[in-house]
Amino acid sequence: MKNLLIVFGVLAIAMSACSSNLTSSTGANSFEFDPTDTMKVVKTEKEWRAQLTHEQYEVTREAGTERAFTGEYWDNKEKGSYHCVCCDLELFTSGTKFKSGTGWPSFYEPAIAQNVGELVDNKYGWNRTEVVCTRCDAHLGHMFDDGPEPTGLRYCINSASLKFKKD
Ligand code: FE
């Protein structure tokens, strides 16, 4: 009996350790994910809503767009990296950020290519390339081919999908 209790105790500790790695949610913008772990992050609508602010949810989970010149980072000139607000994956760095004049943070390339996915977006009769976080499928913004050298690309990203980490 005593042995059985010990086994249950160990199991309970292991399970709680496990679940604290997979869930976040002590409030908006808190995460416990490993930023280098590329394992897919899947959460329910309820869990995303508990983690994100209303605007972050609308943008990342429902492919919304924040109003130009209203986001936190369109004019941010500090050195650092921009991570997914949902799952903390590194997406862009300040080194590739440029002044686009659009009112949204703009980058000419992702920090790590495989972290930013591309999807065809034909909504509203436009043919655009939607960009998403490959780990949690968060909508980030769109990519256009009118960016500066060296890539000629412009990743037009919603501040609400990003979390900036200063160097
Ligand atoms: Fe993500």
Coordinates of N, CA and C and ligand atoms in Angstrom, one line a residue:
M1 N 0.8 -1.2 0.0 CA 0.0 0.0 0.0 C 0.9 1.3 0.0
K2 N 1.9 1.2 0.9 CA 2.8 2.4 1.0 C 3.5 2.6 -0.4
N3 N 3.9 1.5 -1.0 CA 4.6 1.6 -2.3 C 3.6 2.2 -3.4
L4 N 2.4 1.8 -3.3 CA 1.4 2.3 -4.3 C 1.2 3.8 -4.1
L5 N 1.2 4.2 -2.8 CA 1.0 5.7 -2.6 C 2.2 6.5 -3.1
I6 N 3.4 5.9 -3.0 CA 4.6 6.5 -3.5 C 4.5 6.7 -5.0
V7 N 4.1 5.6 -5.6 CA 3.9 5.6 -7.1 C 3.0 6.7 -7.5
F8 N 1.8 6.8 -6.9 CA 0.8 7.8 -7.2 C 1.4 9.2 -7.0
G9 N 2.1 9.3 -5.9 CA 2.7 10.6 -5.6 C 3.7 11.1 -6.7
V10 N 4.5 10.1 -7.1 CA 5.5 10.5 -8.2 C 4.8 10.8 -9.5
L11 N 3.7 10.0 -9.8 CA 2.9 10.3 -11.0 C 2.3 11.7 -11.0
A12 N 1.7 12.0 -9.8 CA 1.1 13.3 -9.7 C 2.1 14.5 -9.9
I13 N 3.2 14.3 -9.3 CA 4.3 15.3 -9.5 C 4.7 15.4 -11.0
A14 N 4.9 14.3 -11.6 CA 5.3 14.3 -13.0 C 4.2 14.9 -13.9
M15 N 2.9 14.6 -13.6 CA 1.9 15.2 -14.4 C 1.8 16.7 -14.2
S16 N 1.9 17.2 -13.0 CA 1.8 18.6 -12.8 C 3.0 19.3 -13.5
A17 N 4.1 18.7 -13.4 CA 5.3 19.3 -14.1 C 5.1 19.4 -15.6
C18 N 4.5 18.4 -16.1 CA 4.2 18.3 -17.5 C 3.2 19.3 -18.0
S19 N 2.1 19.4 -17.2 CA 1.1 20.4 -17.6 C 1.5 21.8 -17.5
S20 N 2.4 22.1 -16.5 CA 2.9 23.5 -16.4 C 3.7 23.9 -17.6
N21 N 4.3 22.9 -18.3 CA 5.1 23.2 -19.5 C 4.2 23.5 -20.7
L22 N 3.0 22.9 -20.7 CA 2.2 23.0 -21.9 C 1.1 24.1 -21.8
T23 N 0.8 24.5 -20.6 CA -0.2 25.6 -20.5 C 0.4 26.8 -20.0
S24 N -0.2 27.9 -20.3 CA 0.4 29.2 -19.8 C -0.7 29.7 -19.0
S25 N -0.8 30.7 -18.8 CA -2.0 31.4 -18.4 C -2.1 31.9 -17.0
T26 N -1.2 32.7 -16.7 CA -1.4 33.4 -15.5 C -1.8 34.8 -15.8
G27 N -2.2 35.0 -17.1 CA -2.6 36.4 -17.5 C -2.1 36.7 -18.9
A28 N -2.5 37.8 -19.4 CA -2.2 38.2 -20.8 C -0.6 38.2 -20.9
N29 N -0.2 37.7 -22.0 CA 1.3 37.8 -22.3 C 2.2 37.0 -21.5
S30 N 1.7 36.1 -20.7 CA 2.6 35.3 -20.0 C 2.7 33.9 -20.7
F31 N 3.9 33.4 -20.8 CA 4.0 32.1 -21.4 C 5.1 31.3 -20.7
E32 N 5.0 30.0 -20.9 CA 6.0 29.2 -20.3 C 6.6 28.2 -21.3
F33 N 6.5 28.7 -22.6 CA 7.0 27.8 -23.7 C 8.5 28.1 -23.8
D34 N 9.2 27.1 -24.3 CA 10.6 27.2 -24.6 C 10.7 27.8 -26.0
P35 N 11.3 29.0 -26.1 CA 11.3 29.7 -27.4 C 12.1 29.0 -28.5
T36 N 12.8 28.0 -28.1 CA 13.6 27.2 -29.2 C 12.9 25.9 -29.5
D37 N 11.9 25.6 -28.8 CA 11.2 24.3 -29.1 C 10.2 24.5 -30.2
T38 N 10.4 23.8 -31.3 CA 9.5 24.0 -32.5 C 8.3 23.1 -32.5
M39 N 8.1 22.3 -31.4 CA 6.9 21.5 -31.4 C 5.6 22.3 -31.5
K40 N 4.7 21.9 -32.3 CA 3.4 22.6 -32.5 C 2.7 23.0 -31.2
V41 N 2.2 24.2 -31.1 CA 1.5 24.6 -29.9 C 0.0 24.7 -30.4
V42 N -0.8 24.0 -29.7 CA -2.3 24.0 -30.0 C -3.0 24.3 -28.8
K43 N -3.9 25.2 -28.8 CA -4.8 25.6 -27.7 C -6.2 25.7 -28.1
T44 N -7.1 25.7 -27.2 CA -8.5 25.9 -27.5 C -8.8 27.4 -27.6
E45 N -9.9 27.8 -28.2 CA -10.3 29.2 -28.3 C -10.3 29.8 -26.9
K46 N -10.9 29.0 -25.9 CA -11.0 29.5 -24.6 C -9.6 29.8 -23.9
E47 N -8.7 28.9 -24.2 CA -7.3 29.1 -23.7 C -6.6 30.3 -24.3
W48 N -6.8 30.5 -25.6 CA -6.2 31.6 -26.3 C -6.8 32.9 -25.7
R49 N -8.1 32.9 -25.5 CA -8.8 34.1 -25.0 C -8.3 34.5 -23.6
A50 N -8.0 33.4 -22.8 CA -7.5 33.7 -21.4 C -6.1 34.2 -21.4
Q51 N -5.3 33.9 -22.4 CA -3.9 34.3 -22.5 C -3.8 35.7 -23.1
L52 N -4.6 36.0 -24.1 CA -4.4 37.2 -24.9 C -5.3 38.3 -24.6
T53 N -4.9 39.5 -24.9 CA -5.9 40.6 -24.8 C -6.9 40.5 -26.0
H54 N -7.9 41.3 -25.9 CA -8.9 41.2 -27.0 C -8.3 41.5 -28.4
E55 N -7.5 42.5 -28.4 CA -6.9 42.9 -29.7 C -5.9 41.8 -30.2
Q56 N -5.1 41.3 -29.3 CA -4.2 40.2 -29.7 C -4.9 39.0 -30.2
Y57 N -6.0 38.7 -29.6 CA -6.8 37.5 -30.0 C -7.4 37.8 -31.4
E58 N -8.0 38.9 -31.6 CA -8.6 39.3 -32.9 C -7.6 39.2 -34.0
V59 N -6.4 39.7 -33.8 CA -5.4 39.7 -34.8 C -4.8 38.3 -35.1
T60 N -4.4 37.7 -34.0 CA -3.6 36.4 -34.2 C -4.5 35.2 -34.5
R61 N -5.7 35.1 -33.8 CA -6.5 33.9 -34.0 C -7.6 34.1 -35.0
E62 N -7.9 35.4 -35.3 CA -9.0 35.6 -36.3 C -8.5 36.4 -37.5
A63 N -7.2 36.5 -37.7 CA -6.7 37.2 -38.8 C -7.1 38.6 -39.0
G64 N -7.2 39.3 -37.9 CA -7.6 40.7 -37.9 C -6.4 41.6 -38.2
T65 N -6.7 42.9 -38.4 CA -5.6 43.9 -38.7 C -5.8 45.1 -37.7
E66 N -4.7 45.4 -37.0 CA -4.8 46.6 -36.2 C -4.8 47.8 -37.0
R67 N -5.3 48.9 -36.5 CA -5.3 50.2 -37.3 C -3.9 50.7 -37.4
A68 N -3.5 51.2 -38.6 CA -2.2 51.7 -38.8 C -1.8 52.8 -37.8
F69 N -0.6 52.9 -37.5 CA 0.0 53.9 -36.5 C -0.6 53.8 -35.1
T70 N -1.3 52.7 -34.8 CA -1.8 52.5 -33.4 C -1.1 51.5 -32.6
G71 N -0.3 50.6 -33.3 CA 0.3 49.5 -32.6 C 1.5 49.9 -31.7
E72 N 2.0 49.0 -30.9 CA 3.1 49.3 -30.0 C 4.4 49.5 -30.7
Y73 N 4.6 48.8 -31.8 CA 6.0 48.7 -32.4 C 6.2 49.3 -33.7
W74 N 5.2 49.9 -34.4 CA 5.5 50.4 -35.7 C 6.7 51.4 -35.8
D75 N 6.9 52.1 -34.7 CA 7.9 53.1 -34.6 C 9.0 52.7 -33.6
N76 N 9.0 51.5 -33.2 CA 10.0 51.1 -32.2 C 11.4 50.9 -32.9
K77 N 12.4 51.7 -32.4 CA 13.7 51.6 -33.0 C 14.7 50.9 -32.1
E78 N 14.3 50.3 -31.0 CA 15.2 49.7 -30.1 C 15.7 48.4 -30.7
K79 N 16.9 48.0 -30.2 CA 17.5 46.8 -30.7 C 17.0 45.6 -29.9
G80 N 16.6 44.5 -30.6 CA 16.1 43.4 -29.9 C 15.4 42.4 -30.9
S81 N 14.6 41.5 -30.3 CA 14.0 40.5 -31.2 C 12.5 40.5 -30.9
Y82 N 11.7 40.2 -32.0 CA 10.3 40.2 -31.9 C 9.8 38.7 -31.9
H83 N 9.0 38.4 -30.9 CA 8.6 37.0 -30.7 C 7.1 36.9 -30.9
C84 N 6.6 35.7 -31.2 CA 5.2 35.5 -31.3 C 4.5 35.8 -30.0
V85 N 3.4 36.6 -30.0 CA 2.7 37.0 -28.7 C 2.0 35.7 -28.1
C86 N 1.7 34.8 -29.0 CA 1.0 33.6 -28.6 C 1.9 32.5 -28.0
C87 N 3.0 32.2 -28.7 CA 3.8 31.1 -28.3 C 5.3 31.4 -28.1
D88 N 5.7 32.6 -28.2 CA 7.1 33.1 -27.9 C 8.1 32.7 -28.9
L89 N 7.7 32.1 -30.0 CA 8.7 31.7 -31.1 C 9.4 33.0 -31.6
E90 N 10.7 33.0 -31.8 CA 11.3 34.2 -32.4 C 11.0 34.3 -33.9
L91 N 10.5 35.5 -34.3 CA 10.0 35.7 -35.6 C 10.8 36.7 -36.4
F92 N 11.1 37.9 -35.8 CA 11.9 38.9 -36.5 C 12.9 39.6 -35.6
T93 N 13.8 40.3 -36.1 CA 14.8 41.0 -35.3 C 14.8 42.5 -35.7
S94 N 15.3 43.3 -34.8 CA 15.4 44.8 -35.1 C 16.3 45.0 -36.3
G95 N 17.3 44.2 -36.5 CA 18.3 44.4 -37.6 C 17.7 44.4 -39.0
T96 N 16.5 43.8 -39.2 CA 15.9 43.8 -40.5 C 14.6 44.6 -40.5
K97 N 14.4 45.4 -39.5 CA 13.2 46.3 -39.5 C 13.5 47.5 -40.2
F98 N 12.6 48.0 -41.0 CA 12.9 49.2 -41.7 C 11.6 50.2 -41.7
K99 N 11.9 51.4 -42.0 CA 10.8 52.4 -42.0 C 10.0 52.3 -43.3
S100 N 8.8 51.8 -43.2 CA 8.0 51.6 -44.4 C 7.0 52.7 -44.7
G101 N 6.7 53.5 -43.6 CA 5.7 54.6 -43.7 C 4.3 54.1 -43.7
T102 N 4.1 52.7 -43.4 CA 2.7 52.2 -43.5 C 2.0 52.3 -42.1
G103 N 2.8 52.4 -41.0 CA 2.1 52.4 -39.7 C 2.1 51.1 -39.1
W104 N 2.7 50.1 -39.7 CA 2.9 48.7 -39.2 C 4.3 48.4 -39.1
P105 N 4.8 47.7 -38.1 CA 6.2 47.2 -38.1 C 6.5 46.4 -39.4
S106 N 7.6 46.8 -40.0 CA 7.9 46.2 -41.3 C 9.4 45.6 -41.3
F107 N 9.5 44.4 -41.8 CA 10.8 43.7 -41.8 C 11.1 43.2 -43.2
Y108 N 12.4 43.1 -43.6 CA 12.6 42.6 -44.9 C 12.9 41.1 -44.9
E109 N 13.0 40.5 -43.7 CA 13.1 39.0 -43.7 C 12.9 38.5 -42.3
P110 N 12.5 37.3 -42.1 CA 12.2 36.7 -40.8 C 13.6 36.4 -40.1
A111 N 13.5 36.3 -38.8 CA 14.7 36.0 -38.0 C 15.2 34.6 -38.4
I112 N 14.3 33.7 -38.4 CA 14.6 32.3 -38.8 C 13.5 31.9 -39.8
A113 N 14.0 31.6 -41.0 CA 13.0 31.3 -42.1 C 11.9 30.4 -41.8
Q114 N 12.2 29.3 -41.1 CA 11.2 28.3 -40.9 C 10.2 28.6 -39.8
N115 N 10.4 29.7 -39.1 CA 9.5 30.2 -38.1 C 8.3 31.0 -38.6
V116 N 8.5 31.5 -39.8 CA 7.4 32.3 -40.4 C 6.9 31.6 -41.7
G117 N 5.6 31.2 -41.6 CA 5.0 30.4 -42.8 C 4.3 31.4 -43.7
E118 N 4.0 30.9 -44.9 CA 3.3 31.7 -45.9 C 2.1 31.0 -46.4
L119 N 1.0 31.7 -46.5 CA -0.3 31.1 -47.0 C -0.9 32.0 -48.0
V120 N -1.6 31.4 -49.0 CA -2.3 32.3 -50.0 C -3.6 32.9 -49.3
D121 N -3.7 34.2 -49.5 CA -4.9 34.8 -48.9 C -5.6 35.5 -50.1
N122 N -6.8 35.0 -50.5 CA -7.6 35.6 -51.6 C -8.8 36.4 -51.1
K123 N -8.8 36.7 -49.7 CA -9.9 37.4 -49.2 C -10.1 38.7 -49.8
Y124 N -11.3 39.2 -49.9 CA -11.7 40.5 -50.4 C -11.2 40.7 -51.9
G125 N -11.0 39.6 -52.6 CA -10.7 39.6 -54.0 C -9.2 40.0 -54.3
W126 N -8.4 40.1 -53.2 CA -7.0 40.4 -53.3 C -6.2 39.1 -53.4
N127 N -5.1 39.1 -54.0 CA -4.3 38.0 -54.0 C -3.0 38.4 -53.1
R128 N -3.1 38.0 -51.9 CA -2.0 38.4 -51.0 C -1.4 37.2 -50.3
T129 N -0.2 37.4 -49.8 CA 0.5 36.3 -49.1 C 0.4 36.6 -47.6
E130 N -0.4 35.7 -46.9 CA -0.5 35.9 -45.4 C 0.7 35.3 -44.8
V131 N 1.2 35.8 -43.7 CA 2.3 35.2 -43.0 C 1.8 34.8 -41.5
V132 N 2.3 33.6 -41.1 CA 1.8 33.1 -39.9 C 3.0 32.5 -39.1
C133 N 2.8 32.4 -37.8 CA 3.8 31.7 -36.9 C 3.7 30.2 -37.2
T134 N 4.8 29.6 -37.5 CA 4.6 28.1 -37.9 C 4.4 27.2 -36.6
R135 N 4.7 27.8 -35.5 CA 4.5 26.9 -34.3 C 3.1 26.9 -33.8
C136 N 2.4 28.1 -33.8 CA 1.0 28.1 -33.3 C 0.0 28.6 -34.3
D137 N 0.4 28.8 -35.5 CA -0.5 29.3 -36.6 C -1.1 30.7 -36.4
A138 N -0.5 31.4 -35.5 CA -1.0 32.8 -35.3 C -0.8 33.6 -36.6
H139 N -1.9 34.3 -36.9 CA -1.8 35.3 -38.1 C -0.9 36.4 -37.6
L140 N 0.1 36.8 -38.5 CA 1.0 37.9 -38.2 C 0.7 39.1 -39.0
G141 N 0.5 38.9 -40.3 CA 0.3 40.0 -41.2 C 0.4 39.5 -42.6
H142 N 1.0 40.3 -43.5 CA 1.1 39.9 -44.9 C 2.5 40.2 -45.4
M143 N 2.9 39.6 -46.5 CA 4.2 39.8 -47.1 C 4.0 40.3 -48.5
F144 N 4.8 41.4 -48.9 CA 4.7 42.0 -50.2 C 6.0 42.0 -50.8
D145 N 6.1 42.2 -52.1 CA 7.4 42.2 -52.8 C 7.9 43.6 -53.2
D146 N 7.5 44.6 -52.3 CA 8.0 45.9 -52.6 C 8.9 46.4 -51.5
G147 N 9.6 45.5 -50.8 CA 10.5 45.8 -49.7 C 11.9 46.2 -50.2
P148 N 12.7 46.6 -49.3 CA 14.1 47.1 -49.6 C 15.0 45.9 -49.9
E149 N 16.2 46.2 -50.4 CA 17.3 45.2 -50.5 C 17.7 44.8 -49.1
P150 N 18.2 43.6 -48.9 CA 18.7 42.6 -49.9 C 17.6 41.7 -50.4
T151 N 16.4 41.6 -49.8 CA 15.4 40.6 -50.2 C 14.4 41.2 -51.1
G152 N 14.1 42.5 -51.0 CA 13.0 43.1 -51.8 C 11.6 42.7 -51.3
L153 N 11.6 42.2 -50.1 CA 10.4 41.8 -49.4 C 10.0 42.7 -48.3
R154 N 8.7 42.8 -48.1 CA 8.2 43.6 -47.0 C 7.2 42.8 -46.2
Y155 N 7.6 42.4 -45.0 CA 6.7 41.7 -44.1 C 6.0 42.8 -43.2
C156 N 4.7 42.9 -43.5 CA 3.9 44.0 -42.9 C 3.2 43.3 -41.7
I157 N 3.6 43.6 -40.5 CA 3.2 42.8 -39.3 C 2.5 43.6 -38.3
N158 N 1.5 43.0 -37.8 CA 0.7 43.6 -36.7 C 1.5 43.6 -35.4
S159 N 1.6 44.8 -34.8 CA 2.3 44.9 -33.4 C 1.6 43.9 -32.5
A160 N 0.3 43.8 -32.6 CA -0.5 42.9 -31.6 C -0.1 41.5 -31.7
S161 N 0.6 41.1 -32.8 CA 1.0 39.6 -32.8 C 2.4 39.4 -32.3
L162 N 3.0 40.5 -31.9 CA 4.4 40.5 -31.5 C 4.6 40.8 -30.0
K163 N 5.7 40.3 -29.5 CA 6.2 40.6 -28.2 C 7.7 41.0 -28.3
F164 N 8.1 42.2 -28.1 CA 9.4 42.7 -28.3 C 10.3 42.3 -27.1
K165 N 11.5 41.8 -27.3 CA 12.4 41.5 -26.3 C 13.7 42.3 -26.6
K166 N 14.0 43.3 -25.7 CA 15.2 44.1 -25.9 C 16.5 43.3 -25.7
D167 N 17.5 43.7 -26.5 CA 18.8 43.0 -26.4 C 19.4 43.3 -25.1
Ligands
FE1 FE 3.3 31.5 -32.3

